[in-house]
Coordinates of C-alpha atoms and ligand atoms in Angstrom, one line a residue:
M30 CA 29.6 27.8 24.9
T31 CA 25.8 27.6 22.5
A32 CA 23.6 24.0 23.6
S33 CA 24.1 22.2 20.3
R34 CA 21.3 21.3 18.6
S35 CA 20.3 19.1 20.7
A36 CA 21.6 19.5 23.6
Q37 CA 18.3 22.3 23.0
W38 CA 16.0 19.7 22.9
Y39 CA 17.2 17.5 25.7
R40 CA 19.1 19.4 28.2
G41 CA 16.9 20.3 31.4
T42 CA 15.5 18.8 34.0
D43 CA 12.4 21.1 32.8
R44 CA 9.3 19.3 31.8
N45 CA 9.8 19.8 28.2
A46 CA 13.3 18.5 28.8
Y47 CA 11.8 15.2 30.1
I48 CA 8.2 14.9 27.1
H49 CA 11.3 15.3 25.1
R50 CA 13.6 12.9 26.5
A51 CA 11.2 10.1 26.7
W52 CA 9.6 9.6 24.1
M53 CA 12.9 9.2 22.9
R54 CA 14.4 6.7 24.8
R55 CA 12.8 3.0 23.1
G56 CA 16.3 1.9 23.2
L57 CA 18.8 4.5 22.9
P58 CA 21.6 4.5 25.6
S59 CA 21.5 6.1 28.4
D60 CA 23.6 8.6 27.5
A61 CA 22.2 8.9 24.3
F62 CA 21.4 12.7 25.8
D63 CA 24.6 14.2 27.5
G64 CA 26.0 15.9 24.4
R65 CA 26.3 13.5 21.3
P66 CA 25.9 14.8 18.2
H67 CA 21.9 13.6 16.8
I68 CA 22.9 12.5 12.7
A69 CA 19.6 12.3 11.0
I70 CA 19.6 9.7 7.7
A71 CA 17.4 12.0 5.5
N72 CA 16.8 9.0 3.5
T73 CA 14.5 8.8 0.7
A74 CA 14.2 5.2 -0.2
S75 CA 10.6 4.3 -1.6
D76 CA 9.5 1.1 -3.1
L77 CA 7.7 3.6 -5.1
T78 CA 11.2 4.9 -6.3
P79 CA 13.0 2.0 -7.6
C80 CA 16.5 3.4 -8.2
N81 CA 16.3 4.3 -4.7
M82 CA 14.3 1.4 -3.1
H83 CA 18.0 -0.1 -2.2
L84 CA 18.6 3.4 0.2
N85 CA 17.5 1.0 3.8
E86 CA 20.4 -0.8 3.3
V87 CA 23.0 1.8 2.6
A88 CA 20.9 3.7 5.6
E89 CA 21.7 0.6 7.8
H90 CA 25.7 0.9 7.6
V91 CA 25.7 5.1 8.1
K92 CA 23.8 4.1 11.0
H93 CA 27.4 2.0 11.4
G94 CA 30.0 4.6 11.5
V95 CA 27.4 7.5 13.0
W96 CA 27.9 4.4 15.6
E97 CA 31.4 4.2 15.7
A98 CA 32.2 7.7 16.1
G99 CA 30.2 8.6 19.3
G100 CA 26.8 10.1 18.1
V101 CA 23.9 9.5 17.6
P102 CA 22.0 8.2 14.0
L103 CA 17.8 8.6 13.4
N104 CA 16.4 7.3 10.2
L105 CA 13.6 10.0 8.6
P106 CA 12.1 9.1 5.8
V107 CA 11.3 11.8 3.6
V108 CA 9.8 12.6 0.4
S109 CA 10.9 10.4 -2.6
L110 CA 10.2 10.7 -6.2
G111 CA 10.5 8.3 -8.7
E112 CA 10.7 9.5 -12.1
T113 CA 9.0 7.1 -14.0
N114 CA 6.4 7.4 -11.8
V115 CA 5.7 10.2 -10.5
R116 CA 2.9 12.6 -12.9
P117 CA 2.3 14.8 -15.1
T118 CA 6.5 15.6 -14.0
A119 CA 8.7 14.5 -11.0
M120 CA 10.2 18.0 -11.3
L121 CA 6.5 19.6 -10.4
W122 CA 7.1 18.2 -6.7
R123 CA 10.9 19.2 -6.1
N124 CA 10.6 22.5 -4.9
M125 CA 8.1 20.9 -2.7
A126 CA 10.1 17.9 -1.8
A127 CA 12.9 20.5 -0.9
M128 CA 11.2 22.4 1.2
A129 CA 9.1 19.8 3.2
I130 CA 12.3 18.3 3.8
E131 CA 13.2 21.6 4.9
E132 CA 11.4 22.5 7.4
M133 CA 11.6 18.9 8.8
L134 CA 15.5 19.4 9.6
R135 CA 15.0 22.7 10.7
A136 CA 12.0 20.3 13.3
N137 CA 13.6 18.0 14.5
P138 CA 16.5 17.6 17.2
I139 CA 19.8 17.4 15.4
D140 CA 23.3 18.3 14.5
G141 CA 23.6 17.1 11.4
V142 CA 22.8 15.2 8.3
V143 CA 23.4 12.6 5.9
L144 CA 21.3 12.7 2.6
L145 CA 20.7 9.5 0.6
G146 CA 20.0 10.4 -2.6
G147 CA 20.1 8.6 -5.9
C148 CA 17.0 8.9 -8.7
D149 CA 16.9 12.3 -10.8
K150 CA 15.0 14.6 -8.1
T151 CA 16.1 13.6 -5.3
I152 CA 19.6 14.3 -4.7
P153 CA 18.8 17.9 -6.2
A154 CA 16.4 18.1 -3.6
L155 CA 18.2 16.8 -0.7
L156 CA 21.5 19.5 -1.9
M157 CA 18.5 22.4 -1.9
A158 CA 17.2 21.8 1.6
A159 CA 20.3 20.7 3.7
S160 CA 21.9 24.4 1.7
S161 CA 18.8 26.4 3.4
V162 CA 19.1 24.9 7.2
D163 CA 22.7 24.8 6.3
L164 CA 23.5 22.1 9.4
P165 CA 26.2 20.0 8.3
A166 CA 26.0 17.8 6.1
V167 CA 27.4 14.9 3.4
V168 CA 25.3 13.2 -0.2
V169 CA 25.5 9.0 -0.3
P170 CA 24.8 9.3 -3.9
G171 CA 23.2 5.7 -3.7
G172 CA 24.7 5.3 -7.0
P173 CA 24.1 3.3 -10.3
M174 CA 22.5 -0.1 -11.5
L175 CA 25.0 -2.8 -13.5
T176 CA 24.7 -2.5 -17.5
G177 CA 21.6 -5.4 -19.2
T178 CA 22.0 -6.7 -22.5
F179 CA 19.8 -7.8 -24.6
R180 CA 20.9 -10.2 -27.4
G181 CA 23.8 -10.4 -26.5
A182 CA 24.7 -6.3 -26.4
P183 CA 24.8 -3.8 -23.4
L184 CA 21.5 -1.3 -22.6
G185 CA 21.4 2.0 -20.9
C186 CA 19.0 2.8 -19.2
G187 CA 16.3 5.7 -20.9
T188 CA 18.9 6.5 -24.4
D189 CA 18.1 2.9 -25.2
V190 CA 13.6 3.7 -24.6
W191 CA 14.2 6.0 -26.7
K192 CA 15.6 4.9 -29.6
L193 CA 14.1 1.5 -29.5
S194 CA 10.5 3.5 -30.0
E195 CA 11.7 5.4 -32.2
E196 CA 12.6 1.8 -34.1
V197 CA 9.4 0.4 -33.7
R198 CA 8.2 3.5 -34.7
A199 CA 10.0 3.7 -37.8
G200 CA 9.2 -0.2 -38.8
T201 CA 12.5 -1.6 -38.2
L202 CA 12.0 -3.2 -34.7
S203 CA 8.9 -5.7 -33.8
E204 CA 6.9 -4.3 -30.8
A205 CA 7.1 -8.2 -29.9
D206 CA 10.8 -7.1 -29.5
F207 CA 10.8 -4.1 -28.4
L208 CA 9.1 -5.6 -25.7
R209 CA 11.0 -8.7 -24.6
S210 CA 14.0 -5.8 -24.1
E211 CA 11.8 -5.4 -21.2
S212 CA 12.4 -7.2 -18.3
S213 CA 16.4 -6.9 -19.5
M214 CA 16.6 -3.5 -18.7
I215 CA 16.4 -3.2 -15.6
R216 CA 19.2 -5.7 -14.6
S217 CA 20.1 -4.6 -10.1
K218 CA 19.7 -2.1 -7.5
G219 CA 20.8 1.5 -8.5
H220 CA 19.3 4.2 -10.4
C221 CA 19.7 4.7 -14.4
N222 CA 22.9 3.4 -15.6
T223 CA 23.4 6.2 -18.8
M224 CA 25.1 9.7 -17.8
G225 CA 21.5 10.9 -17.6
T226 CA 20.9 13.6 -14.2
A227 CA 20.8 10.7 -11.5
S228 CA 24.6 9.6 -12.4
T229 CA 25.0 13.7 -13.5
M230 CA 23.9 14.8 -10.2
G231 CA 26.0 12.2 -8.3
L232 CA 28.9 12.9 -9.7
L233 CA 28.5 16.3 -9.5
A234 CA 27.6 16.4 -5.7
E235 CA 31.1 14.5 -5.1
V236 CA 32.0 17.7 -7.2
L237 CA 30.4 19.7 -5.0
G238 CA 32.3 18.2 -1.8
M239 CA 29.5 17.7 -0.6
T240 CA 30.3 13.7 -0.1
L241 CA 33.3 11.1 0.9
P242 CA 35.9 11.6 -1.5
G243 CA 35.7 9.0 -4.4
L244 CA 32.0 7.2 -3.9
A245 CA 29.5 8.9 -6.0
G246 CA 29.5 6.6 -9.1
T247 CA 30.3 3.7 -6.8
P248 CA 27.5 0.9 -8.6
A249 CA 24.8 0.3 -5.8
P250 CA 25.2 -3.4 -5.1
D251 CA 29.5 -2.9 -5.3
S252 CA 29.7 -3.4 -1.4
R253 CA 32.4 -0.9 -1.6
L254 CA 29.4 1.5 -1.1
L255 CA 28.3 0.3 2.2
E256 CA 32.4 0.6 3.7
G257 CA 31.9 4.4 1.9
A258 CA 28.2 4.6 3.7
H259 CA 30.4 3.3 7.3
E260 CA 32.8 6.2 6.9
T261 CA 30.2 8.3 6.2
G262 CA 28.4 7.9 9.1
R263 CA 32.1 9.1 11.1
L264 CA 32.7 11.0 9.0
I265 CA 29.3 13.3 9.6
V266 CA 30.6 13.2 13.5
S267 CA 33.5 14.9 12.6
M268 CA 32.3 17.1 10.4
I269 CA 29.7 18.2 13.9
A270 CA 32.9 18.5 15.5
D271 CA 34.9 20.8 12.6
G272 CA 31.3 22.9 12.5
R273 CA 31.4 22.3 9.0
R274 CA 28.1 23.2 6.6
P275 CA 27.2 23.0 4.0
S276 CA 28.0 27.7 2.5
D277 CA 31.3 26.7 4.2
V278 CA 32.1 23.4 1.2
M279 CA 30.1 24.9 -1.1
T280 CA 31.0 28.0 -3.1
R281 CA 30.9 30.0 -6.1
G282 CA 34.2 28.0 -7.6
S283 CA 32.8 24.1 -6.6
F284 CA 29.9 25.4 -8.3
L285 CA 32.2 26.6 -11.1
N286 CA 34.3 23.1 -10.0
A287 CA 30.7 20.9 -11.1
I288 CA 30.3 23.5 -14.2
V289 CA 33.8 22.4 -15.8
A290 CA 33.3 18.7 -14.5
L291 CA 29.4 18.3 -15.4
A292 CA 31.0 18.9 -19.5
A293 CA 33.4 17.1 -19.5
L294 CA 31.2 14.2 -18.2
G295 CA 28.4 14.9 -20.7
G296 CA 26.5 15.2 -18.1
S297 CA 22.5 16.2 -18.4
T298 CA 21.1 19.8 -19.3
N299 CA 19.1 19.1 -15.8
A300 CA 22.1 19.7 -13.9
V301 CA 21.2 23.8 -15.2
V302 CA 19.0 23.6 -13.3
H303 CA 19.5 21.9 -10.5
L304 CA 22.7 23.5 -10.3
L305 CA 21.4 27.2 -10.1
A306 CA 18.6 26.1 -6.9
I307 CA 21.6 25.0 -4.9
A308 CA 23.2 27.8 -5.6
G309 CA 20.4 30.3 -4.7
R310 CA 19.8 28.3 -1.9
L311 CA 22.7 29.1 -0.7
G312 CA 23.2 33.4 -1.9
V313 CA 25.4 31.8 -4.3
E314 CA 26.3 33.9 -7.4
L315 CA 26.3 31.8 -10.3
T316 CA 23.6 32.9 -13.9
Q317 CA 23.1 30.6 -16.4
D318 CA 26.0 31.9 -18.6
D319 CA 28.0 30.9 -16.2
F320 CA 27.2 27.9 -17.4
D321 CA 28.6 29.2 -21.2
R322 CA 31.9 30.6 -20.0
T323 CA 33.4 28.6 -17.8
G324 CA 32.3 24.5 -19.9
S325 CA 31.2 25.4 -23.0
G326 CA 35.3 25.3 -23.9
V327 CA 35.9 21.5 -21.9
P328 CA 36.2 19.2 -23.9
L329 CA 33.7 16.2 -23.6
L330 CA 36.4 13.2 -22.3
V331 CA 33.9 10.6 -21.3
D332 CA 32.3 8.3 -23.9
L333 CA 29.0 7.0 -22.3
Q334 CA 25.7 6.7 -23.7
P335 CA 23.7 9.9 -24.8
A336 CA 26.2 11.1 -26.1
G337 CA 28.7 7.9 -26.2
R338 CA 28.5 4.2 -26.0
H339 CA 29.7 2.6 -22.8
L340 CA 27.4 2.9 -19.2
M341 CA 29.1 3.6 -15.8
E342 CA 29.6 0.7 -14.8
D343 CA 32.0 0.5 -17.2
L344 CA 33.2 4.7 -15.7
Y345 CA 33.8 3.2 -12.8
R346 CA 36.5 0.2 -13.7
A347 CA 38.2 3.1 -15.7
G348 CA 39.3 5.6 -13.2
G349 CA 35.8 6.9 -12.5
L350 CA 34.9 10.3 -11.7
H351 CA 38.1 11.0 -9.7
A352 CA 40.5 10.0 -13.5
V353 CA 38.0 12.3 -15.1
L354 CA 38.8 15.0 -12.8
N355 CA 42.8 14.2 -12.8
E356 CA 42.1 14.9 -17.0
V357 CA 41.0 18.3 -16.5
R358 CA 42.7 19.3 -12.8
D359 CA 44.0 22.7 -14.1
L360 CA 40.8 23.6 -15.4
L361 CA 39.4 22.8 -11.5
D362 CA 39.6 25.5 -8.2
P363 CA 42.5 24.9 -6.6
A364 CA 40.7 26.5 -3.3
A365 CA 37.6 25.2 -3.0
I366 CA 37.5 22.8 -0.2
T367 CA 35.4 19.3 0.5
V368 CA 33.1 18.1 3.4
T369 CA 36.1 16.4 4.8
G370 CA 38.5 19.5 4.6
R371 CA 40.3 19.5 2.2
P372 CA 40.1 20.8 -1.1
L373 CA 38.5 19.1 -3.4
V374 CA 42.0 18.5 -6.3
E375 CA 44.2 17.2 -3.5
T376 CA 41.8 14.5 -3.0
L377 CA 42.1 13.0 -6.2
G378 CA 45.2 11.6 -5.6
E379 CA 47.4 10.1 -8.6
A380 CA 43.6 8.3 -9.4
T381 CA 44.7 7.3 -13.3
V382 CA 42.5 6.3 -16.4
H383 CA 42.7 2.5 -17.0
D384 CA 40.2 2.1 -20.0
R385 CA 40.5 5.0 -22.6
D386 CA 38.0 3.4 -25.1
V387 CA 35.8 4.7 -21.8
I388 CA 38.0 8.0 -20.9
R389 CA 39.2 10.2 -23.0
S390 CA 43.0 12.1 -23.4
R391 CA 42.4 16.0 -23.1
S392 CA 44.4 15.5 -27.1
Q393 CA 42.1 13.0 -28.2
P394 CA 38.3 13.4 -27.2
L395 CA 35.7 12.9 -28.0
Q396 CA 33.8 16.4 -28.9
Q397 CA 36.1 19.7 -28.1
D398 CA 33.9 22.3 -26.8
A399 CA 31.6 20.1 -24.9
G400 CA 29.9 21.8 -22.1
I401 CA 25.9 23.8 -22.1
A402 CA 25.8 27.2 -24.8
V403 CA 23.5 28.9 -23.4
L404 CA 21.4 31.0 -27.3
Y405 CA 19.6 34.1 -26.8
G406 CA 17.6 36.0 -29.2
N407 CA 14.2 37.1 -30.2
L408 CA 12.9 33.7 -29.2
A409 CA 14.8 33.6 -25.7
P410 CA 15.2 36.8 -24.0
D411 CA 16.3 35.2 -20.7
G412 CA 18.0 32.5 -23.2
A413 CA 17.5 28.9 -23.9
V414 CA 19.9 26.2 -23.7
I415 CA 21.2 23.3 -26.0
K416 CA 23.9 20.3 -25.6
P417 CA 25.9 20.4 -28.6
A418 CA 27.4 17.5 -27.4
A419 CA 24.2 15.5 -28.0
A420 CA 23.3 17.2 -30.7
S421 CA 23.9 16.3 -34.3
P422 CA 27.1 18.9 -36.1
H423 CA 25.2 19.7 -39.5
L424 CA 22.5 20.8 -37.5
L425 CA 23.8 23.5 -34.5
R426 CA 23.6 26.4 -37.8
H427 CA 20.2 26.3 -39.8
R428 CA 16.8 27.6 -40.6
G429 CA 13.7 26.1 -41.1
P430 CA 10.3 26.9 -41.3
A431 CA 8.0 26.4 -37.9
V432 CA 5.7 23.6 -36.8
V433 CA 3.9 24.4 -33.5
F434 CA 2.5 22.1 -31.0
D435 CA 0.5 24.2 -28.1
S436 CA 0.0 21.7 -25.9
I437 CA 2.2 18.0 -25.4
E438 CA -1.6 16.5 -27.1
D439 CA -1.6 18.8 -29.1
L440 CA 1.6 17.2 -30.4
H441 CA 1.1 13.5 -30.5
A442 CA -2.1 13.8 -31.9
R443 CA -1.2 15.3 -35.4
I444 CA 3.2 14.2 -35.2
D445 CA 1.6 10.7 -37.2
D446 CA 0.5 12.8 -40.0
L447 CA 2.8 15.4 -40.5
D448 CA 4.0 17.9 -43.3
V449 CA 7.3 18.1 -42.9
T450 CA 10.5 17.9 -44.1
P451 CA 14.5 17.5 -43.0
D452 CA 14.3 21.4 -42.4
T453 CA 11.4 22.0 -40.6
V454 CA 11.8 22.8 -37.3
L455 CA 9.4 21.7 -34.4
V456 CA 8.4 24.2 -31.3
L457 CA 6.9 22.4 -28.9
R458 CA 5.0 25.1 -26.0
G459 CA 3.0 25.1 -22.9
C460 CA 5.8 23.1 -20.8
G461 CA 7.2 25.3 -18.5
P462 CA 7.2 25.7 -14.8
K463 CA 4.1 27.3 -15.0
G464 CA 2.7 26.0 -18.2
Y465 CA 2.5 22.3 -17.5
P466 CA 3.2 22.9 -15.0
G467 CA 6.8 21.4 -14.1
M468 CA 8.5 21.6 -17.1
P469 CA 7.9 18.3 -18.0
E470 CA 11.1 16.1 -20.6
V471 CA 8.9 16.6 -23.4
S472 CA 11.0 19.1 -25.7
N473 CA 13.0 15.9 -27.2
M474 CA 9.9 15.3 -29.2
P475 CA 9.3 12.1 -31.2
L476 CA 10.1 12.9 -35.1
P477 CA 7.1 12.6 -37.4
P478 CA 7.4 8.5 -39.4
K479 CA 7.4 10.2 -42.1
L480 CA 10.9 11.1 -42.5
L481 CA 11.6 8.4 -39.8
A482 CA 11.2 6.0 -43.0
Q483 CA 13.1 8.5 -44.9
G484 CA 15.7 7.5 -42.2
V485 CA 16.4 11.5 -40.6
R486 CA 17.2 10.7 -37.0
D487 CA 17.4 13.7 -35.6
M488 CA 15.8 17.8 -36.1
V489 CA 15.8 20.2 -34.8
R490 CA 13.3 21.2 -31.2
I491 CA 13.0 23.6 -29.7
C492 CA 10.3 23.5 -26.5
D493 CA 10.4 25.8 -23.0
G494 CA 10.3 22.8 -20.8
R495 CA 13.3 19.8 -20.2
M496 CA 15.0 17.5 -22.0
S497 CA 15.7 13.5 -20.2
G498 CA 19.0 12.9 -18.9
T499 CA 19.3 10.4 -20.9
A500 CA 17.7 11.8 -23.7
Y501 CA 20.3 13.3 -26.9
G502 CA 19.0 15.3 -30.2
T503 CA 18.9 18.8 -31.4
V504 CA 16.6 20.0 -28.9
V505 CA 16.5 23.7 -27.6
L506 CA 15.2 24.0 -24.3
H507 CA 14.3 25.7 -21.3
V508 CA 13.1 28.5 -23.7
A509 CA 12.4 31.5 -21.4
P510 CA 10.3 33.0 -20.4
E511 CA 8.6 30.2 -21.2
A512 CA 5.5 30.8 -23.2
A513 CA 2.8 30.6 -19.9
A514 CA 4.7 34.0 -18.7
G515 CA 3.8 36.1 -21.9
G516 CA 7.6 34.6 -23.4
P517 CA 7.2 35.2 -27.7
L518 CA 7.5 31.4 -27.9
G519 CA 4.0 31.6 -27.5
L520 CA 3.6 34.3 -30.7
V521 CA 5.4 31.8 -33.3
R522 CA 2.6 30.7 -35.6
T523 CA 3.7 27.3 -38.4
G524 CA 5.2 28.4 -41.2
D525 CA 7.2 31.4 -39.7
T526 CA 11.9 30.9 -40.3
I527 CA 13.2 29.7 -36.5
I528 CA 17.2 30.9 -36.9
L529 CA 19.3 28.6 -34.8
D530 CA 23.0 29.2 -35.1
V531 CA 24.9 27.4 -31.8
P532 CA 28.5 29.0 -32.6
A533 CA 27.4 32.4 -32.7
R534 CA 24.8 31.2 -29.4
R535 CA 22.4 32.9 -31.5
L536 CA 17.5 31.5 -31.7
E537 CA 15.6 34.2 -33.8
L538 CA 12.7 34.3 -35.1
D539 CA 13.1 35.5 -38.3
V540 CA 9.3 38.1 -38.3
P541 CA 9.5 41.7 -38.2
A542 CA 9.7 43.2 -34.3
E543 CA 6.1 46.0 -35.6
E544 CA 4.2 42.4 -36.5
L545 CA 5.5 40.1 -33.7
A546 CA 4.7 42.9 -31.7
A547 CA 1.4 43.4 -32.9
R548 CA 1.3 40.0 -32.3
E549 CA -1.5 38.3 -29.9
P550 CA -0.8 34.5 -28.3
S551 CA -3.3 32.0 -30.0
P552 CA -6.9 31.3 -28.0
E553 CA -5.8 26.9 -28.0
M554 CA -2.4 27.4 -26.9
T555 CA -3.9 29.4 -23.8
A556 CA -6.4 27.0 -23.4
A557 CA -4.4 24.8 -23.0
F558 CA -2.3 26.2 -19.8
A559 CA -3.6 24.5 -16.6
R560 CA -4.4 26.9 -13.4
P561 CA -4.6 25.0 -11.1
S562 CA -7.5 25.7 -8.0
R563 CA -5.2 24.5 -4.8
G564 CA -3.4 22.9 -3.7
W565 CA 0.3 22.6 -3.5
Q566 CA 0.7 23.3 -7.8
R567 CA -1.2 26.3 -7.2
L568 CA 1.1 27.1 -5.2
Y569 CA 4.4 26.1 -7.4
V570 CA 2.0 28.2 -10.6
E571 CA 1.5 31.2 -8.1
T572 CA 5.5 32.1 -7.5
V573 CA 7.7 29.4 -9.5
Q574 CA 10.9 31.7 -11.3
Q575 CA 11.6 30.7 -14.1
A576 CA 14.4 28.0 -15.3
N577 CA 17.2 30.8 -16.7
T578 CA 17.3 31.0 -12.4
G579 CA 16.6 27.4 -11.5
A580 CA 13.0 26.9 -11.0
D581 CA 13.0 27.3 -7.2
L582 CA 9.8 29.4 -6.1
D583 CA 10.6 32.7 -5.9
F584 CA 10.0 32.4 -1.7
L585 CA 12.9 29.4 -1.2
T586 CA 15.7 30.4 -2.5
G587 CA 17.9 32.1 0.3
S588 CA 18.8 30.0 3.7
S589 CA 16.5 30.7 7.5
G590 CA 19.0 28.4 9.2
G591 CA 19.2 25.9 11.6
H592 CA 17.4 28.0 14.3
V593 CA 13.8 27.9 15.8
A594 CA 13.4 29.7 19.1
R595 CA 9.8 28.3 20.1
E596 CA 8.7 25.1 21.8
S597 CA 6.5 22.6 21.3
H598 CA 5.1 22.4 24.5
Ligands
FES27 FE1 15.9 7.0 -11.3 FE2 16.3 7.1 -13.9 S1 13.9 6.6 -13.4 S2 17.0 7.4 -12.0

């Protein structure tokens, strides 16, 4: 029988085993190196990732469970990404975090890993890394914060910032009142409490099978999170004994389950790029079209911001993820297993809905056919996505003249003085993975004040970037190829007619093919693209793939396993 990974470092009487053991002793029990599984706790706690600040406490409870089950827990701080802090956009660093975490999991003497994440990019990066190393792994999602209130009404993180700032621009809210709401926005530890990217990816980690059943969505301050962390510590030790790895758990069936859940939850469009990237690490066949094929006919059942009214604390109280999944149980792959070895559908038990205001029934959904729609046409040959649940129904079929911005700076410089009508289509380019670089969340462009003053609250917007999971509007995003990669988005001119037809899945530029073929990208647009000369950003721009395959680096897709052939001394 092959020795465990940790035993390959620690077992034996030679000089190297001596060195590995001696430096690690520092209070570990004397039998720590006698074959007990060594468990890394990949911990994204950081004072600069406010949504993850509490994860050190969670790690302590994971440790209790690991010790109790006979393992040796080891805290492994890893690259963390605070969505609200990191410039130019946290997405630029997702792949860097995933690469660094992957390499540290492989390089260290561990047999399994517990992944602690929360803020938007942290769970995707952890899952990408764990998939490429393919050691037994389980996620503890850090959980959402409690609901804050302002003037007696709940505040939704992100979503209400967008709403309130639009009100200020429209002149219906004073700047002083806007600033007064700031200290009420973040009520407790935890990540954003809307159905944004963090909530979506925490819940989808469970649907993928990668958490202790029933844990995802537990609010960060709830004592049941720590209880679940303790149990997760026990679970990872048993997973090593069973040899259960991410590649056993996250199969195509698990990803299709995640797509069904994404639609029923009204989850973030960012889940598209993250799930594609994780699947790419595992070699699971998954395409952007799977989101439309499998998810677009699924009804939206969860009435949470940004598509609805409530917040994550309400979802947990109303029955949580399991109650939602039981509503769509017949659409789930019954063979897809979880980290426990049991099928996901078996873990759901009889979980029921306690509040139909928050979790609707299939017969009375918040919206029919709510999943991600994937659009194609001469403006997006490799596809673009839209979330109909967050869009205005009257704009889903639309024809209008384009106003084009060559960069986000161009948009900010001109948006307040634009000559536009409600039919205008705002086009923003230079915001894809290569162009910005890093594919920022800027696609939900602010509306021109002239239209806000008329009461207009939504317009068709098209961009090669992403949109915050907490945002809303008729926004076509992830246009591929992006303008900086030579996509036709770079050929649009102000005044061109754009045709959006979501029911027909079309996104067209109404310009004759010969004329389009003769056009050159504008020099202003080309000049606006960043061309980093060194470091991570250079590597990123040279090797990042397009949104329709998950925006991973081309050499990071796939797996290298966990084996390391050479010693360190
Ligand atoms: Fe961290 Fe929203 S800013 S989850």
